One Martini backbone bead per residue (centre of mass of N, CA, C, O) as a GRO file, in nm:
protein
  321
    1MET     BB    1  -1.076   6.885  -4.310
    2ALA     BB    2  -1.168   6.694  -4.100
    3THR     BB    3  -1.307   6.499  -4.302
    4LEU     BB    4  -1.036   6.451  -4.475
    5ARG     BB    5  -0.908   6.273  -4.238
    6ARG     BB    6  -1.134   6.033  -4.191
    7LEU     BB    7  -1.120   5.922  -4.472
    8ARG     BB    8  -0.783   5.906  -4.431
    9GLU     BB    9  -0.859   5.637  -4.218
   10VAL     BB   10  -0.772   5.392  -4.152
   11PRO     BB   11  -0.977   5.132  -4.052
   12ARG     BB   12  -1.064   4.935  -3.752
   13HIS     BB   13  -0.982   4.650  -3.577
   14LEU     BB   14  -1.037   4.308  -3.442
   15LEU     BB   15  -0.817   4.035  -3.310
   16VAL     BB   16  -0.888   3.715  -3.322
   17CYS     BB   17  -0.637   3.447  -3.222
   18GLU     BB   18  -0.615   3.097  -3.235
   19LYS     BB   19  -0.567   2.736  -3.070
   20SER     BB   20  -0.688   2.411  -3.183
   21ASN     BB   21  -0.866   2.086  -3.133
   22PHE     BB   22  -1.165   1.905  -3.266
   23GLY     BB   23  -1.051   1.694  -3.011
   24ASN     BB   24  -1.134   1.864  -2.821
   25HIS     BB   25  -1.362   1.937  -2.531
   26LYS     BB   26  -1.234   2.279  -2.545
   27SER     BB   27  -1.383   2.394  -2.760
   28ARG     BB   28  -1.537   2.647  -2.969
   29HIS     BB   29  -1.675   2.599  -3.256
   30ARG     BB   30  -1.988   2.603  -3.165
   31HIS     BB   31  -2.018   2.857  -3.029
   32ILE     BB   32  -1.901   3.061  -3.270
   33ILE     BB   33  -2.137   2.962  -3.499
   34GLN     BB   34  -2.412   3.007  -3.349
   35THR     BB   35  -2.393   3.271  -3.217
   36HIS     BB   36  -2.377   3.385  -3.559
   37TYR     BB   37  -2.672   3.500  -3.692
   38TYR     BB   38  -2.562   3.675  -3.900
   39ASN     BB   39  -2.531   3.532  -4.278
   40TYR     BB   40  -2.412   3.611  -4.575
   41ARG     BB   41  -2.080   3.481  -4.619
   42VAL     BB   42  -1.953   3.186  -4.786
   43SER     BB   43  -1.614   3.020  -4.754
   44PHE     BB   44  -1.401   2.839  -4.944
   45LEU     BB   45  -1.067   2.645  -4.936
   46ILE     BB   46  -0.850   2.431  -5.191
   47PRO     BB   47  -0.545   2.301  -5.222
   48GLU     BB   48  -0.539   2.062  -5.451
   49CYS     BB   49  -0.827   2.142  -5.623
   50GLY     BB   50  -1.043   2.094  -5.880
   51ILE     BB   51  -1.294   1.899  -5.773
   52LEU     BB   52  -1.618   1.891  -5.601
   53SER     BB   53  -1.747   1.672  -5.414
   54GLU     BB   54  -2.098   1.525  -5.436
   55GLU     BB   55  -2.115   1.590  -5.135
   56LEU     BB   56  -2.004   1.893  -5.130
   57LYS     BB   57  -2.230   1.994  -5.343
   58ASN     BB   58  -2.490   1.915  -5.230
   59LEU     BB   59  -2.466   2.105  -4.965
   60VAL     BB   60  -2.452   2.378  -5.066
   61MET     BB   61  -2.687   2.362  -5.235
   62GLN     BB   62  -2.798   2.322  -4.934
   63THR     BB   63  -2.865   2.659  -4.770
   64GLY     BB   64  -3.148   2.675  -4.836
   65PRO     BB   65  -3.358   2.933  -4.815
   66TYR     BB   66  -3.487   3.239  -4.830
   67TYR     BB   67  -3.728   3.533  -4.672
   68PHE     BB   68  -3.921   3.789  -4.790
   69VAL     BB   69  -4.078   4.032  -4.633
   70LYS     BB   70  -4.287   4.287  -4.675
   71ASN     BB   71  -4.460   4.521  -4.497
   72LEU     BB   72  -4.384   4.437  -4.174
   73PRO     BB   73  -4.562   4.434  -3.863
   74LEU     BB   74  -4.375   4.411  -3.538
   75HIS     BB   75  -4.656   4.258  -3.405
   76GLU     BB   76  -4.590   3.977  -3.521
   77PHE     BB   77  -4.379   3.887  -3.320
   78ILE     BB   78  -4.602   3.876  -3.056
   79THR     BB   79  -4.770   3.677  -3.149
   80HIS     BB   80  -4.879   3.359  -3.049
   81GLU     BB   81  -4.913   3.270  -3.323
   82PHE     BB   82  -4.591   3.291  -3.366
   83ILE     BB   83  -4.468   3.172  -3.116
   84SER     BB   84  -4.578   2.879  -3.140
   85THR     BB   85  -4.486   2.846  -3.429
   86PHE     BB   86  -4.143   2.946  -3.406
   87ILE     BB   87  -4.043   2.934  -3.130
   88LYS     BB   88  -4.167   2.666  -2.983
   89LYS     BB   89  -4.062   2.494  -3.251
   90GLY     BB   90  -3.735   2.624  -3.281
   91SER     BB   91  -3.669   2.854  -3.541
   92CYS     BB   92  -3.603   3.196  -3.588
   93CYS     BB   93  -3.506   3.457  -3.764
   94ALA     BB   94  -3.422   3.779  -3.857
   95LEU     BB   95  -3.368   4.089  -4.098
   96THR     BB   96  -3.325   4.398  -4.187
   97TYR     BB   97  -3.363   4.563  -4.481
   98ASN     BB   98  -3.206   4.816  -4.652
   99THR     BB   99  -3.045   4.913  -4.392
  100ASN     BB  100  -2.870   5.153  -4.147
  101ILE     BB  101  -2.735   5.109  -3.803
  102ASP     BB  102  -2.639   5.432  -3.799
  103GLU     BB  103  -2.956   5.538  -3.873
  104ASP     BB  104  -3.175   5.314  -3.872
  105ASN     BB  105  -3.432   5.109  -3.858
  106THR     BB  106  -3.349   4.819  -3.651
  107VAL     BB  107  -3.447   4.435  -3.681
  108ALA     BB  108  -3.418   4.166  -3.486
  109LEU     BB  109  -3.441   3.818  -3.479
  110LEU     BB  110  -3.260   3.573  -3.241
  111PRO     BB  111  -3.306   3.199  -3.203
  112ASN     BB  112  -3.490   3.241  -2.912
  113GLY     BB  113  -3.686   3.529  -2.931
  114THR     BB  114  -3.593   3.764  -2.943
  115LEU     BB  115  -3.612   4.123  -2.954
  116ILE     BB  116  -3.425   4.332  -3.130
  117LEU     BB  117  -3.394   4.741  -3.122
  118SER     BB  118  -3.286   4.987  -3.362
  119LEU     BB  119  -3.363   5.297  -3.247
  120ASP     BB  120  -3.420   5.609  -3.268
  121LYS     BB  121  -3.526   5.872  -3.114
  122ASP     BB  122  -3.816   5.888  -3.177
  123THR     BB  123  -3.891   5.602  -3.216
  124TYR     BB  124  -3.806   5.549  -2.891
  125GLU     BB  125  -4.002   5.835  -2.822
  126GLU     BB  126  -4.291   5.674  -2.893
  127THR     BB  127  -4.302   5.388  -2.754
  128GLY     BB  128  -4.207   5.375  -2.446
  129LEU     BB  129  -3.985   5.241  -2.374
  130GLN     BB  130  -3.680   5.045  -2.252
  131GLY     BB  131  -3.334   5.097  -2.264
  132ARG     BB  132  -3.009   5.177  -2.436
  133PRO     BB  133  -2.798   5.375  -2.535
  134SER     BB  134  -2.607   5.349  -2.796
  135GLN     BB  135  -2.255   5.347  -2.920
  136PHE     BB  136  -2.444   5.422  -3.226
  137SER     BB  137  -2.445   5.707  -3.387
  138GLY     BB  138  -4.083   5.191  -4.080
  139ARG     BB  139  -4.078   5.013  -4.264
  140LYS     BB  140  -3.954   4.709  -4.340
  141ILE     BB  141  -3.764   4.455  -4.486
  142MET     BB  142  -3.713   4.099  -4.458
  143LYS     BB  143  -3.523   3.849  -4.343
  144PHE     BB  144  -3.575   3.470  -4.355
  145ARG     BB  145  -3.555   3.194  -4.150
  146SER     BB  146  -3.697   2.872  -4.211
  147GLU     BB  147  -3.988   2.673  -4.288
  148GLU     BB  148  -4.075   2.663  -4.562
  149SER     BB  149  -4.433   2.629  -4.569
  150THR     BB  150  -4.453   2.760  -4.305
  151MET     BB  151  -4.335   3.072  -4.408
  152MET     BB  152  -4.591   3.097  -4.642
  153SER     BB  153  -4.829   3.068  -4.507
  154TYR     BB  154  -4.828   3.277  -4.300
  155PHE     BB  155  -4.773   3.526  -4.479
  156SER     BB  156  -4.951   3.512  -4.740
  157LYS     BB  157  -5.056   3.837  -4.708
  158TYR     BB  158  -4.784   3.905  -4.783
  159GLN     BB  159  -4.478   4.007  -4.955
  160ILE     BB  160  -4.328   3.745  -5.051
  161GLN     BB  161  -4.010   3.566  -5.096
  162GLU     BB  162  -3.815   3.332  -5.235
  163ARG     BB  163  -3.495   3.262  -5.186
  164GLN     BB  164  -3.191   3.174  -5.278
  165PRO     BB  165  -2.841   3.119  -5.267
  166LYS     BB  166  -2.549   3.245  -5.440
  167VAL     BB  167  -2.295   3.039  -5.637
  168ALA     BB  168  -1.944   3.035  -5.625
  169LEU     BB  169  -1.739   2.861  -5.885
  170SER     BB  170  -1.327   2.804  -5.883
  171THR     BB  171  -1.045   2.795  -6.032
  172LEU     BB  172  -0.697   2.852  -5.890
  173ARG     BB  173  -0.420   2.915  -6.070
  174ASP     BB  174  -0.152   2.943  -5.952
  175LEU     BB  175  -0.082   2.956  -5.614
  176GLN     BB  176   0.015   3.158  -5.376
  177CYS     BB  177   0.110   3.037  -5.016
  178PRO     BB  178   0.160   3.014  -4.766
  179VAL     BB  179   0.354   2.909  -4.490
  180LEU     BB  180   0.204   2.687  -4.234
  181GLN     BB  181   0.186   2.653  -3.907
  182SER     BB  182  -0.041   2.485  -3.635
  183SER     BB  183   0.190   2.588  -3.366
  184GLU     BB  184   0.222   2.904  -3.502
  185LEU     BB  185   0.035   3.218  -3.491
  186GLU     BB  186   0.372   3.343  -3.484
  187GLY     BB  187   0.529   3.242  -3.667
  188THR     BB  188   0.826   3.180  -3.824
  189PRO     BB  189   1.097   3.275  -3.953
  190ASP     BB  190   1.190   3.144  -4.274
  191VAL     BB  191   0.913   2.926  -4.231
  192SER     BB  192   0.670   3.104  -4.163
  193CYS     BB  193   0.364   3.222  -4.096
  194ARG     BB  194   0.114   3.472  -3.981
  195ALA     BB  195  -0.193   3.461  -3.887
  196LEU     BB  196  -0.204   3.816  -3.974
  197GLU     BB  197  -0.104   3.739  -4.261
  198LEU     BB  198  -0.339   3.585  -4.382
  199PHE     BB  199  -0.592   3.717  -4.317
  200ASP     BB  200  -0.502   3.932  -4.567
  201TRP     BB  201  -0.521   3.682  -4.780
  202LEU     BB  202  -0.778   3.639  -4.790
  203GLY     BB  203  -0.898   3.852  -4.842
  204ALA     BB  204  -0.748   3.894  -5.141
  205ILE     BB  205  -0.857   3.621  -5.241
  206PHE     BB  206  -1.209   3.692  -5.152
  207SER     BB  207  -1.135   3.989  -5.343
  208ASN     BB  208  -0.976   3.938  -5.619
  209VAL     BB  209  -0.679   3.998  -5.628
  210ASP     BB  210  -0.395   4.127  -5.738
  211LEU     BB  211  -0.084   3.945  -5.664
  212ASN     BB  212   0.195   4.026  -5.800
  213ASN     BB  213   0.322   4.305  -5.792
  214GLU     BB  214   0.323   4.514  -6.006
  215PRO     BB  215   0.462   4.835  -6.112
  216ASN     BB  216   0.209   4.889  -6.295
  217ASN     BB  217   0.016   4.861  -6.036
  218PHE     BB  218  -0.228   5.097  -5.874
  219ILE     BB  219  -0.400   4.914  -5.695
  220SER     BB  220  -0.192   4.699  -5.648
  221THR     BB  221   0.079   4.575  -5.394
  222TYR     BB  222  -0.010   4.334  -5.312
  223CYS     BB  223   0.158   4.050  -5.186
  224CYS     BB  224   0.212   3.767  -5.044
  225PRO     BB  225   0.327   3.633  -4.804
  226GLN     BB  226   0.647   3.523  -4.616
  227PRO     BB  227   0.659   3.223  -4.701
  228SER     BB  228   0.600   3.043  -4.971
  229THR     BB  229   0.348   2.874  -5.197
  230VAL     BB  230   0.291   2.686  -5.496
  231VAL     BB  231  -0.038   2.609  -5.619
  232ALA     BB  232  -0.181   2.460  -5.915
  233LYS     BB  233  -0.447   2.430  -5.726
  234ALA     BB  234  -0.818   2.561  -5.628
  235TYR     BB  235  -1.099   2.583  -5.432
  236LEU     BB  236  -1.372   2.848  -5.464
  237CYS     BB  237  -1.606   2.890  -5.233
  238THR     BB  238  -1.922   3.084  -5.278
  239ILE     BB  239  -2.186   3.201  -5.031
  240THR     BB  240  -2.498   3.439  -5.117
  241GLY     BB  241  -2.690   3.545  -4.839
  242PHE     BB  242  -2.886   3.343  -4.548
  243ILE     BB  243  -2.737   3.184  -4.352
  244LEU     BB  244  -2.708   2.926  -4.110
  245PRO     BB  245  -2.540   2.769  -3.875
  246GLU     BB  246  -2.655   2.501  -3.917
  247LYS     BB  247  -2.494   2.502  -4.160
  248ILE     BB  248  -2.182   2.588  -4.116
  249CYS     BB  249  -2.153   2.330  -3.943
  250LEU     BB  250  -2.125   2.115  -4.190
  251LEU     BB  251  -1.906   2.210  -4.331
  252LEU     BB  252  -1.710   2.178  -4.173
  253GLU     BB  253  -1.736   1.877  -4.116
  254HIS     BB  254  -1.638   1.809  -4.378
  255LEU     BB  255  -1.406   1.917  -4.386
  256CYS     BB  256  -1.246   1.762  -4.153
  257HIS     BB  257  -1.355   1.522  -4.348
  258TYR     BB  258  -1.112   1.522  -4.586
  259TYR     BB  259  -0.856   1.388  -4.411
  260ASP     BB  260  -0.955   1.064  -4.423
  261GLU     BB  261  -0.769   1.110  -4.670
  262PRO     BB  262  -0.476   1.146  -4.856
  263LYS     BB  263  -0.393   1.448  -4.937
  264LEU     BB  264  -0.233   1.722  -4.984
  265ALA     BB  265  -0.306   1.950  -4.851
  266PRO     BB  266  -0.247   2.089  -4.594
  267TRP     BB  267  -0.573   2.300  -4.602
  268VAL     BB  268  -0.797   2.469  -4.519
  269THR     BB  269  -1.077   2.677  -4.502
  270LEU     BB  270  -1.319   2.933  -4.318
  271SER     BB  271  -1.572   3.208  -4.439
  272VAL     BB  272  -1.752   3.425  -4.216
  273GLN     BB  273  -1.995   3.675  -4.292
  274GLY     BB  274  -2.158   3.938  -4.196
  275PHE     BB  275  -2.383   4.185  -4.169
  276ALA     BB  276  -2.343   4.465  -4.126
  277ASP     BB  277  -2.626   4.595  -4.075
  278SER     BB  278  -2.639   4.429  -3.782
  279PRO     BB  279  -2.726   4.510  -3.432
  280VAL     BB  280  -2.549   4.215  -3.431
  281SER     BB  281  -2.312   3.978  -3.377
  282TRP     BB  282  -2.260   3.815  -3.097
  283GLY     BB  283  -2.534   3.702  -2.971
  284LYS     BB  284  -2.536   3.999  -2.792
  285ASN     BB  285  -2.320   4.209  -2.945
  286GLU     BB  286  -2.309   4.546  -3.059
  287HIS     BB  287  -2.335   4.656  -3.338
  288GLY     BB  288  -2.148   4.864  -3.604
  289PHE     BB  289  -1.992   5.036  -3.874
  290ARG     BB  290  -1.900   5.318  -3.979
  291LYS     BB  291  -1.634   5.205  -4.177
  292GLY     BB  292  -1.738   4.866  -4.227
  293GLY     BB  293  -1.896   4.648  -4.038
  294GLU     BB  294  -1.723   4.423  -3.929
  295HIS     BB  295  -1.815   4.039  -3.877
  296LEU     BB  296  -1.572   3.748  -3.873
  297TYR     BB  297  -1.452   3.466  -3.976
  298ASN     BB  298  -1.181   3.165  -3.931
  299PHE     BB  299  -1.105   2.872  -4.088
  300MET     BB  300  -0.804   2.676  -3.990
  301ILE     BB  301  -0.752   2.356  -4.119
  302PHE     BB  302  -0.582   2.078  -4.053
  303ASN     BB  303  -0.430   1.741  -4.100
  304ASN     BB  304  -0.449   1.728  -3.777
  305GLN     BB  305  -0.713   1.876  -3.613
  306ASP     BB  306  -0.627   2.148  -3.614
  307TYR     BB  307  -0.654   2.501  -3.558
  308TRP     BB  308  -0.796   2.841  -3.671
  309LEU     BB  309  -0.933   3.127  -3.512
  310GLN     BB  310  -1.067   3.396  -3.623
  311MET     BB  311  -1.168   3.722  -3.525
  312ALA     BB  312  -1.375   3.994  -3.645
  313VAL     BB  313  -1.420   4.369  -3.564
  314GLY     BB  314  -1.477   4.627  -3.527
  315ALA     BB  315  -1.347   4.928  -3.274
  316ASN     BB  316  -1.624   4.957  -3.117
  317ASP     BB  317  -1.683   4.658  -3.084
  318HIS     BB  318  -1.682   4.405  -2.918
  319CYS     BB  319  -1.524   4.195  -2.812
  320PRO     BB  320  -1.474   3.839  -2.951
  321PRO     BB  321  -1.545   3.555  -2.762
   0.00000   0.00000   0.00000
């Protein structure tokens, strides 16, 4: 019965919402992106848009590549050659693949050269290392981002594969969207929606949920929050792979310049989802899976360069920065 009760519990999460302006010298947008290292999926939605500009489309197509290295011994990360080739001359980001963070041994290499080990009890005792217990109660495939030719040649003695992120482009027709006011995170009754309502709506859009709320729909009764408006078309782009913070910064910068020329869209949005089984969320903040494994953020970019920033993690993670 206890197991059944746990299954019925709705997964909780921590959500932090704030607003600022990209022109504000205290804006944290770059810091938030640059310290969220392990990005699995990036999506952006542009209302009143039927086709991407060539510049933005080229930027989307240039988010890769990344690499899979099979059966890589952990000691490779602490050799003088690796440190000289990748750590001192730039940055290298790596993460074990196909592991369960709450159950398996997981390794993450941060861009600054910090090596994080999330180990089970037996492995930890065998290593003889000094560490601390996780708040979440052999050798694996590693995912890497770094320079192309250097990565392929350095790990040529292992099974290494170059991969490109997957890109999905679609046009949504007659999309019902919440009405928003950039100055009102909490919304105004009958005038604009709250940031929390927007967050739920975006999750439904990116998950391709039917929002019609028809009486015979037994899968989902969710519908667009009110007040709302219908846009004739909206462009949705989703990139899936191992995506560097630097690439996301470029995407955000380009979307900020979307309003350099007059547009019908009152806002555009950029959402980033981290790897569910990454040992960290932001910076060195420990991350666990538990019931969801979520650590993600969303920028709602308004046509006056105001923005809303929403950051979410599981309830047992540290609060987002």
